PDB file of C-alpha atoms in Angstrom:
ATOM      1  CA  UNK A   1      94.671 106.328  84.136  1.00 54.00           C
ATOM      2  CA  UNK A   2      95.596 107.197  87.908  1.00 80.00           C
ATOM      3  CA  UNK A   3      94.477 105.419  90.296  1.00 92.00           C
ATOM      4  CA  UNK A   4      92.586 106.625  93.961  1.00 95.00           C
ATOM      5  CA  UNK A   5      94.161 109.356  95.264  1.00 96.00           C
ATOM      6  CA  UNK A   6      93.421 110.986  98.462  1.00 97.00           C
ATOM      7  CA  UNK A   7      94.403 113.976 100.263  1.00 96.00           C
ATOM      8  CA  UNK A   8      95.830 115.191 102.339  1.00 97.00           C
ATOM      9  CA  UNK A   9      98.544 112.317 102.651  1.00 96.00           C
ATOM     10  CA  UNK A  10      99.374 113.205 106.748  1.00 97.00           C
ATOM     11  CA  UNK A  11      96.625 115.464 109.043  1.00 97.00           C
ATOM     12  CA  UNK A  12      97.668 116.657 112.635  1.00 97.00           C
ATOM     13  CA  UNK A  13      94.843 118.350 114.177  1.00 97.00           C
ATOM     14  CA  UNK A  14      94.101 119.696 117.904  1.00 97.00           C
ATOM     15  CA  UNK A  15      91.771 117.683 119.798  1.00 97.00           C
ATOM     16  CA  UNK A  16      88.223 118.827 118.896  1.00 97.00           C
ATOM     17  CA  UNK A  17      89.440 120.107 115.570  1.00 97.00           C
ATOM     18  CA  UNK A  18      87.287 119.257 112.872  1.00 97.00           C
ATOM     19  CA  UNK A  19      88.568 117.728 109.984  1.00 98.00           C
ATOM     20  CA  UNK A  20      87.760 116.939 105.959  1.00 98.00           C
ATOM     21  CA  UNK A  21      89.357 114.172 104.126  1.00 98.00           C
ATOM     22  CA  UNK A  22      89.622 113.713 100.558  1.00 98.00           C
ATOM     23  CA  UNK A  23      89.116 110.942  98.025  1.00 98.00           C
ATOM     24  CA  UNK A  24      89.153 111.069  94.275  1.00 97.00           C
ATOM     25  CA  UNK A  25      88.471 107.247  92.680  1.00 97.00           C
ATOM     26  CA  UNK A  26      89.077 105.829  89.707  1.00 95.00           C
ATOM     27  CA  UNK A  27      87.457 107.679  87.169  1.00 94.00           C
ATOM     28  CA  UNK A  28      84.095 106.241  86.160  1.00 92.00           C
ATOM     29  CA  UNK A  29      83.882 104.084  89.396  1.00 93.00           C
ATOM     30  CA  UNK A  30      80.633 103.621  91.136  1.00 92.00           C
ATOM     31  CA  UNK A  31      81.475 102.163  94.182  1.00 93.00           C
ATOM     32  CA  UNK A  32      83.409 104.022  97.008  1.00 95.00           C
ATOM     33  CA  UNK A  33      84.537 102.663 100.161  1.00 96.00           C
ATOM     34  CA  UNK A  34      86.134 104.233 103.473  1.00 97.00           C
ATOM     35  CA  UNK A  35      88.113 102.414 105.621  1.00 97.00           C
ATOM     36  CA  UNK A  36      89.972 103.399 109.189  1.00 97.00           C
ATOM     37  CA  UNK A  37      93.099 101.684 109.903  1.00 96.00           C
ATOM     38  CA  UNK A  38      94.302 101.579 113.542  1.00 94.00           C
ATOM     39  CA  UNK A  39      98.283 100.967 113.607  1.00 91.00           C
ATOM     40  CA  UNK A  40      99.015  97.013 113.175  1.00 89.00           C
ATOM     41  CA  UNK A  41      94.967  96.173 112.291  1.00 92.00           C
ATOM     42  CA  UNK A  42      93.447  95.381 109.131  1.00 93.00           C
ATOM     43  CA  UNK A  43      91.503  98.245 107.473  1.00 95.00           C
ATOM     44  CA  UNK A  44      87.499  97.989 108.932  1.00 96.00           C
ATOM     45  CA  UNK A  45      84.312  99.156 106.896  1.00 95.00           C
ATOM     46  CA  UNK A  46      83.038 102.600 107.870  1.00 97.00           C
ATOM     47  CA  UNK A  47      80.383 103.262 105.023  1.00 96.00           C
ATOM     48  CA  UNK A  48      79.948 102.200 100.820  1.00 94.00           C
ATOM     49  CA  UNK A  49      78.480 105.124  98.255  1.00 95.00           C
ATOM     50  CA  UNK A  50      77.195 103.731  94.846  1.00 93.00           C
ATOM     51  CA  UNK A  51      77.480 106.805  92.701  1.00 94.00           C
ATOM     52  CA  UNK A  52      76.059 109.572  95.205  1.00 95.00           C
ATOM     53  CA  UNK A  53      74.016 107.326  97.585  1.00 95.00           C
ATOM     54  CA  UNK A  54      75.629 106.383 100.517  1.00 95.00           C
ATOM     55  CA  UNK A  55      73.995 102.828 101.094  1.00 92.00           C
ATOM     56  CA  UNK A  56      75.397 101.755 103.882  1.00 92.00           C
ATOM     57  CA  UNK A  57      77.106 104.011 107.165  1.00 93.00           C
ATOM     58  CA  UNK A  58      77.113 101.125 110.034  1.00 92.00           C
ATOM     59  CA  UNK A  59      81.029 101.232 109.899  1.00 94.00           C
ATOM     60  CA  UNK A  60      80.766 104.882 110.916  1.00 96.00           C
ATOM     61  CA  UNK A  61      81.787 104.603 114.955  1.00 94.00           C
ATOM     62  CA  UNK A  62      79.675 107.736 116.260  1.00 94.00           C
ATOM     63  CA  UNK A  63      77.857 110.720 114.659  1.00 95.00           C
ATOM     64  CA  UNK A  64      80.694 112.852 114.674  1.00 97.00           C
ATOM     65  CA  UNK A  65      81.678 111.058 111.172  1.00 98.00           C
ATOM     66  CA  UNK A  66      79.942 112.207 108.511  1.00 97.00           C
ATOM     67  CA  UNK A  67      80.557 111.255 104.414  1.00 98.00           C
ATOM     68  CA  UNK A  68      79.266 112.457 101.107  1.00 97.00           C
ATOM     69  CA  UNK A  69      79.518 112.194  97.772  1.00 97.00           C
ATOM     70  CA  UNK A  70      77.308 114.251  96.126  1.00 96.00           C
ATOM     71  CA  UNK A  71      77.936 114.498  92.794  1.00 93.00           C
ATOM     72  CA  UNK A  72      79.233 110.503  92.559  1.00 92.00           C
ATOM     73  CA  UNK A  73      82.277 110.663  92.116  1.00 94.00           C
ATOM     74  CA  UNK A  74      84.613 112.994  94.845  1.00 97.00           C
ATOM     75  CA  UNK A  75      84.086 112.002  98.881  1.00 98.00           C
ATOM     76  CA  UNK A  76      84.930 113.792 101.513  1.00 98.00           C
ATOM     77  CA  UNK A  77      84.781 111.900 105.006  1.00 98.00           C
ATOM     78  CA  UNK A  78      84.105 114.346 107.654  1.00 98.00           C
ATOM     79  CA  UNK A  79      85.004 114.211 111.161  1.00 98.00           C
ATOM     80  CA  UNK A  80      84.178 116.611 113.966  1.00 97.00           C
ATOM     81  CA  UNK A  81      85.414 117.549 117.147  1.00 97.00           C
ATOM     82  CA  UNK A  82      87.516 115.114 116.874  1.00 97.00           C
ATOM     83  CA  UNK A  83      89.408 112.671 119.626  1.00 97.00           C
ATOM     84  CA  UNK A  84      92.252 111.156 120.217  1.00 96.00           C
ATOM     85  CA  UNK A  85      90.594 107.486 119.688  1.00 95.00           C
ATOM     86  CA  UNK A  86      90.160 109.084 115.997  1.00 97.00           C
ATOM     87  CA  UNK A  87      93.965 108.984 115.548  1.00 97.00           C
ATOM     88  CA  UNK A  88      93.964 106.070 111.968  1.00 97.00           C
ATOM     89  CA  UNK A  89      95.133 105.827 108.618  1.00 97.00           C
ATOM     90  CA  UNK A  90      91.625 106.465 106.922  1.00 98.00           C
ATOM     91  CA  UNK A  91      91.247 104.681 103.665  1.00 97.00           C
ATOM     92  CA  UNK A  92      89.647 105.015 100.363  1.00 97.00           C
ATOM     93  CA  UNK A  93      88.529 102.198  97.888  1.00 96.00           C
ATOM     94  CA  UNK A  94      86.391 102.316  94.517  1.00 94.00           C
ATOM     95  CA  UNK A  95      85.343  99.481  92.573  1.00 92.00           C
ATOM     96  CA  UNK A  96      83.866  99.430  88.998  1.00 90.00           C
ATOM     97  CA  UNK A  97      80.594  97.981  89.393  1.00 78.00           C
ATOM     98  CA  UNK A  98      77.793  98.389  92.049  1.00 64.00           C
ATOM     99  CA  UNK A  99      76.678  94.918  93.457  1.00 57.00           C
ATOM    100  CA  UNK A 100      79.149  92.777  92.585  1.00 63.00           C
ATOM    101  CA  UNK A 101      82.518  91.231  93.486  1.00 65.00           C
ATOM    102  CA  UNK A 102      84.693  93.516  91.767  1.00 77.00           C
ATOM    103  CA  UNK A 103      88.193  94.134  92.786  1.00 86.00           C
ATOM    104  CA  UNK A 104      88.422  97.074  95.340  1.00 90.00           C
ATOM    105  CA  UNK A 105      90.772  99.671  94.293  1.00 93.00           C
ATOM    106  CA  UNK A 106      92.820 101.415  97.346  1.00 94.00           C
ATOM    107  CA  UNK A 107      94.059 104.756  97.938  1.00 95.00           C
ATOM    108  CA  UNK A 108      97.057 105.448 100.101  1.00 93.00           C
ATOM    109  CA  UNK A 109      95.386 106.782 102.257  1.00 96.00           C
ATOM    110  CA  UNK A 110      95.452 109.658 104.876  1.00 97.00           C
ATOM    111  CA  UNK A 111      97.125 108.997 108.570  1.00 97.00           C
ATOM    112  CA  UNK A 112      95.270 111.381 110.985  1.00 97.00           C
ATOM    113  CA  UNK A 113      97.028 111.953 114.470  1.00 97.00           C
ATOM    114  CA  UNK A 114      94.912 113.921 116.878  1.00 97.00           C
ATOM    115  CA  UNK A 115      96.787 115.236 119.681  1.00 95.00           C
TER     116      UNK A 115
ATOM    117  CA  UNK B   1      80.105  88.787 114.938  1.00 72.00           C
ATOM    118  CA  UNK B   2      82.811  88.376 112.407  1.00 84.00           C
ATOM    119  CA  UNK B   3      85.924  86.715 112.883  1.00 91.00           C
ATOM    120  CA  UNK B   4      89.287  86.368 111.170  1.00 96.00           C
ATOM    121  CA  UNK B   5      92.371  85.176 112.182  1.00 96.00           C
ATOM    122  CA  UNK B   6      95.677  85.141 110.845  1.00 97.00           C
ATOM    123  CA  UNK B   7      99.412  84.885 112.124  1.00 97.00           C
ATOM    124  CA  UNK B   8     100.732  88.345 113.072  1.00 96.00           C
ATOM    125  CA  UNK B   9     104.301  87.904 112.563  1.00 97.00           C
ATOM    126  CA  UNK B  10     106.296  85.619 110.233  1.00 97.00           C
ATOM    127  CA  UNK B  11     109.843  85.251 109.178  1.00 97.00           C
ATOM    128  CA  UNK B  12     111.373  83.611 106.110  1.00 97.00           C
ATOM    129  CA  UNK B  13     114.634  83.759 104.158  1.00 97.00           C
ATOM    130  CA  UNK B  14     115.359  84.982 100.927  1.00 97.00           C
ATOM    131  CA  UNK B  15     114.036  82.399  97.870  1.00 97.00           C
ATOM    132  CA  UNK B  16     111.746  80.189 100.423  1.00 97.00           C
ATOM    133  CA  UNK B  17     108.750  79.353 100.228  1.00 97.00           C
ATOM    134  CA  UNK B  18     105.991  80.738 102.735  1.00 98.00           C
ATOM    135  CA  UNK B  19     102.430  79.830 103.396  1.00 98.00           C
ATOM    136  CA  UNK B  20     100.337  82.466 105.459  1.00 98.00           C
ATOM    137  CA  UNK B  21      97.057  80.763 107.126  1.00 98.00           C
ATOM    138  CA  UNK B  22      93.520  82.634 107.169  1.00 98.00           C
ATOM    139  CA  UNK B  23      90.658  81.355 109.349  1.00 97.00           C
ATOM    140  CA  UNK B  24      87.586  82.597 109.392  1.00 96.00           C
ATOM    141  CA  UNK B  25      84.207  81.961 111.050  1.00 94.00           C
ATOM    142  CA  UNK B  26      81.512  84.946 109.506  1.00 90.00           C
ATOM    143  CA  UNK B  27      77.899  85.000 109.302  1.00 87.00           C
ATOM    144  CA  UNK B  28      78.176  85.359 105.244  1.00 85.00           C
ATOM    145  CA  UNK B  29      80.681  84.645 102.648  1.00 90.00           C
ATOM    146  CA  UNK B  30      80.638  85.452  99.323  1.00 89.00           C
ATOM    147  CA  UNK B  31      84.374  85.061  98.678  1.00 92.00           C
ATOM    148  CA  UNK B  32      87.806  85.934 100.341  1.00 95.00           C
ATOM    149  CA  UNK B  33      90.490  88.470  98.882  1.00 95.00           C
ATOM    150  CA  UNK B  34      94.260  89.092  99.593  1.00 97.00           C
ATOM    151  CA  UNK B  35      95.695  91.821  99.785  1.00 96.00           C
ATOM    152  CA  UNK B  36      99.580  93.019  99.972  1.00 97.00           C
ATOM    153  CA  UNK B  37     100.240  96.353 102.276  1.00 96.00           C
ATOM    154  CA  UNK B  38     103.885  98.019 102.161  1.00 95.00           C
ATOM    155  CA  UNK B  39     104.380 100.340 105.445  1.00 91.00           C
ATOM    156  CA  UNK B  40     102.874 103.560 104.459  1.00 88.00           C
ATOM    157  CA  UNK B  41     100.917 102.279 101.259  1.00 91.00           C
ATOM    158  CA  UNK B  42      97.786 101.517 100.194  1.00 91.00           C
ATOM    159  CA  UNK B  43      96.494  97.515 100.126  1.00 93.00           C
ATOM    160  CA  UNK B  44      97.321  96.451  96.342  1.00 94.00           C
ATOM    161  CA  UNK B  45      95.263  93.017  95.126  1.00 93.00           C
ATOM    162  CA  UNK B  46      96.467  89.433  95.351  1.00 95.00           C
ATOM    163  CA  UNK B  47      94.094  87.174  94.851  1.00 94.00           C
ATOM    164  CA  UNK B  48      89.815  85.993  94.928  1.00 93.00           C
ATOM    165  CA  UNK B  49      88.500  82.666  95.570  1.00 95.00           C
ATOM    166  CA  UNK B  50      85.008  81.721  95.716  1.00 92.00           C
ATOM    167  CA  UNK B  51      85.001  78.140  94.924  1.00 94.00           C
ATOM    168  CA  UNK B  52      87.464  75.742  96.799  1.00 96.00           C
ATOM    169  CA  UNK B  53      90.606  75.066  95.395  1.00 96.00           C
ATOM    170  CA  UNK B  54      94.055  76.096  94.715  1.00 96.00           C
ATOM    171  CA  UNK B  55      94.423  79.197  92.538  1.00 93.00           C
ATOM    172  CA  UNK B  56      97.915  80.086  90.766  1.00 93.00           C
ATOM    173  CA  UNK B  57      99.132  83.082  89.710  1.00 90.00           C
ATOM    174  CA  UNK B  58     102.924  83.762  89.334  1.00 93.00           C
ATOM    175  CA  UNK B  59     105.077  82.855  92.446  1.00 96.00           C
ATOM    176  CA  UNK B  60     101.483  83.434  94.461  1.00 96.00           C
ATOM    177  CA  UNK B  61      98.712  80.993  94.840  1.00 97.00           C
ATOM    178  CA  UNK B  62      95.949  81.239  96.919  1.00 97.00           C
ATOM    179  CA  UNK B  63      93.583  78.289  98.447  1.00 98.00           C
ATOM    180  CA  UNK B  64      90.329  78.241  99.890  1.00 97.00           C
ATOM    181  CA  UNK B  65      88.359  75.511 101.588  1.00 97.00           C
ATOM    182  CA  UNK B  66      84.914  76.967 102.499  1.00 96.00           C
ATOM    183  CA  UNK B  67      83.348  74.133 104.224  1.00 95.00           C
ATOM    184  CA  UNK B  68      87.056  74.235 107.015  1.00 96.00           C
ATOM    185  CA  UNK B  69      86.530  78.380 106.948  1.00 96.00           C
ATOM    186  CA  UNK B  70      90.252  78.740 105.635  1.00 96.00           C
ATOM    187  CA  UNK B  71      92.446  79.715 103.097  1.00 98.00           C
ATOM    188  CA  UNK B  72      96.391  80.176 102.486  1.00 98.00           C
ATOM    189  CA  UNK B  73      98.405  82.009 100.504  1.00 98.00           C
ATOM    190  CA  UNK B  74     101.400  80.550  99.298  1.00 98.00           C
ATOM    191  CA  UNK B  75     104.198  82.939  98.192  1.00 97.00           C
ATOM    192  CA  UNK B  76     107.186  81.148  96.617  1.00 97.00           C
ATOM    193  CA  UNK B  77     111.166  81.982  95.396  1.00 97.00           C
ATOM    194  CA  UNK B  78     110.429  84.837  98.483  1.00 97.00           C
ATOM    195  CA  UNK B  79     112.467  88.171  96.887  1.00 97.00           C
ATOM    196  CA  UNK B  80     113.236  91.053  99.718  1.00 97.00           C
ATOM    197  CA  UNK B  81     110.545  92.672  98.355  1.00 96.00           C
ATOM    198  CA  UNK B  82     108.053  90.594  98.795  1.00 97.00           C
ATOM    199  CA  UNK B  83     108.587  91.901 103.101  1.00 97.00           C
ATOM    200  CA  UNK B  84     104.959  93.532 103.795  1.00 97.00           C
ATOM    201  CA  UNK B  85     101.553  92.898 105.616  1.00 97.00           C
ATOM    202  CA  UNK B  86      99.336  90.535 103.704  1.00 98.00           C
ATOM    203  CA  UNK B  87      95.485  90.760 104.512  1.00 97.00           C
ATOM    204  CA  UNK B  88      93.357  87.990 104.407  1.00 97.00           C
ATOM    205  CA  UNK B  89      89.474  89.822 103.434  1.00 96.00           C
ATOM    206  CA  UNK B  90      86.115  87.735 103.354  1.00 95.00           C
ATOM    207  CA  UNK B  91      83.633  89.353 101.443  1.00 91.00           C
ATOM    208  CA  UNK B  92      80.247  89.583 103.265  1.00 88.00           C
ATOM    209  CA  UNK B  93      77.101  88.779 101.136  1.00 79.00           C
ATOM    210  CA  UNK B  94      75.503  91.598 102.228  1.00 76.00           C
ATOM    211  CA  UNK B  95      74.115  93.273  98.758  1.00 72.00           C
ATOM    212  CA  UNK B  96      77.607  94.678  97.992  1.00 77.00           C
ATOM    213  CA  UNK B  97      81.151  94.439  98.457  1.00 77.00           C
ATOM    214  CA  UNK B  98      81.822  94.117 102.003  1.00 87.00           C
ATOM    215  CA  UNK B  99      85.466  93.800 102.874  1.00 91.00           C
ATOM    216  CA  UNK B 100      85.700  91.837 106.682  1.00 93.00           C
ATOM    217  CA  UNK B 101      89.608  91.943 107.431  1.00 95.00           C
ATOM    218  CA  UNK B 102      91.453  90.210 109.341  1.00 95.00           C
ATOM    219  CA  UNK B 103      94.488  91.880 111.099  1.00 95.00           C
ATOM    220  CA  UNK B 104      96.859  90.758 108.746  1.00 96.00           C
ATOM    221  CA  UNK B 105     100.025  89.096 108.793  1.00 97.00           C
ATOM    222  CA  UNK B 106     103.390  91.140 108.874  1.00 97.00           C
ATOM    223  CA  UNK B 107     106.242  89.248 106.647  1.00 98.00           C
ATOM    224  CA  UNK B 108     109.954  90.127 106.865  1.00 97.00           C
ATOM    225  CA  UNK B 109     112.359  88.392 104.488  1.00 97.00           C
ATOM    226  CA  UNK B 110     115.426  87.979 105.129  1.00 96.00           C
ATOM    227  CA  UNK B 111     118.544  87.412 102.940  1.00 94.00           C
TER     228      UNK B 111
END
């Protein structure tokens, strides 16, 4: 089957824009991951959803980011009024299992500029 | 805090052999993943350890020694291809899978 896909692929948007970013996983995953990726820096944690639960949001750097998942399976990571400092590729993982140490399955993620 | 460290930048010629280092010093580990990243594309799986020792798979291997806080990967008969950022990940014991990255290493082969 396909694997994660997220969209858009590119996002330009006007300081204090807000903005929604998409994630489909692998179908039948229960794990979800986002990820921001500054330019030349491994990907860091922002939050982890098993099905429709978001367990975890300590990644998320203020409370202008927002996820959800509500139905366990689509996410949509949400950022508002956004800032320059925003400008990332944001990534998307899913993994098969919940608790485990299952392979993470990535998206290509989407690269937001904020100008 | 966490901490990984890896080279950022290394050369090697076409049908070499490399070996990129990964140190890390974390306050749980439950395992250590590496990852390949072309410019522009998602990070596609390498390799696991959990238990010390040299793993092989293909012209890749991967090594971990957990008591030293390090692993390798090894990447042999180096094709152009093979010219991306490789990502050395511990994962954190933390209840699920949390991915700690280091900054990852950028590889250019040359012929």
């Amino acid at each position: 089957g396909a694997g994660v896909s997220q969209s858009p692929r590119y996002k330009v948007a006007k300081r204090g824009q807000d903005v929604a970013l998409r994630c489909d996983p692998i179908s039948g995953h229960v794990s979800l991951f986002w990820y921001q990726q500054a330019l030349g820096q491994g990907p860091e944690f922002l939050t982890y959803f098993q099905n429709e639960a978001q367990l975890d949001k300590s990644g998320l750097p203020s409370d202008r980011f927002f996820a959800e998942r509500p139905e366990g399976s689509v996410s949509t990571l949400k950022i508002q009024r956004t800032q320059q400092e925003d400008s990332a590729v944001y990534l998307c993982a899913s993994s098969p299992g919940g608790p485990t140490t299952d392979t993470q399955y990535f998206g290509p993620g989407t690269r937001l500029t904020v100008l | 805090g966490q901490n990984i460290d890896q080279p950022t930048e290394m050369t090697a010629t076409e049908g070499a052999i490399v070996q990129i280092n990964c140190t890390y010093q974390t306050s749980g580990f439950n395992g250590l993943f590496w990852y390949q990243q072309h410019a522009g594309e998602a990070p596609t799986f390498l390799s696991y350890n959990v238990l010390d020792g040299l793993e092989e798979k293909g012209r890749f291997s991967s090594f971990l020694s957990r008591s030293k806080g390090y692993s390798y990967l090894l990447l042999k008969e180096l094709q152009m291809k093979d010219s991306a950022s490789y990502l050395c990940a511990v994962l954190m014991n933390t209840g699920f899978q949390k991915l700690v990255f280091g900054t990852g290493t950028r590889l250019l082969v040359s012929p």
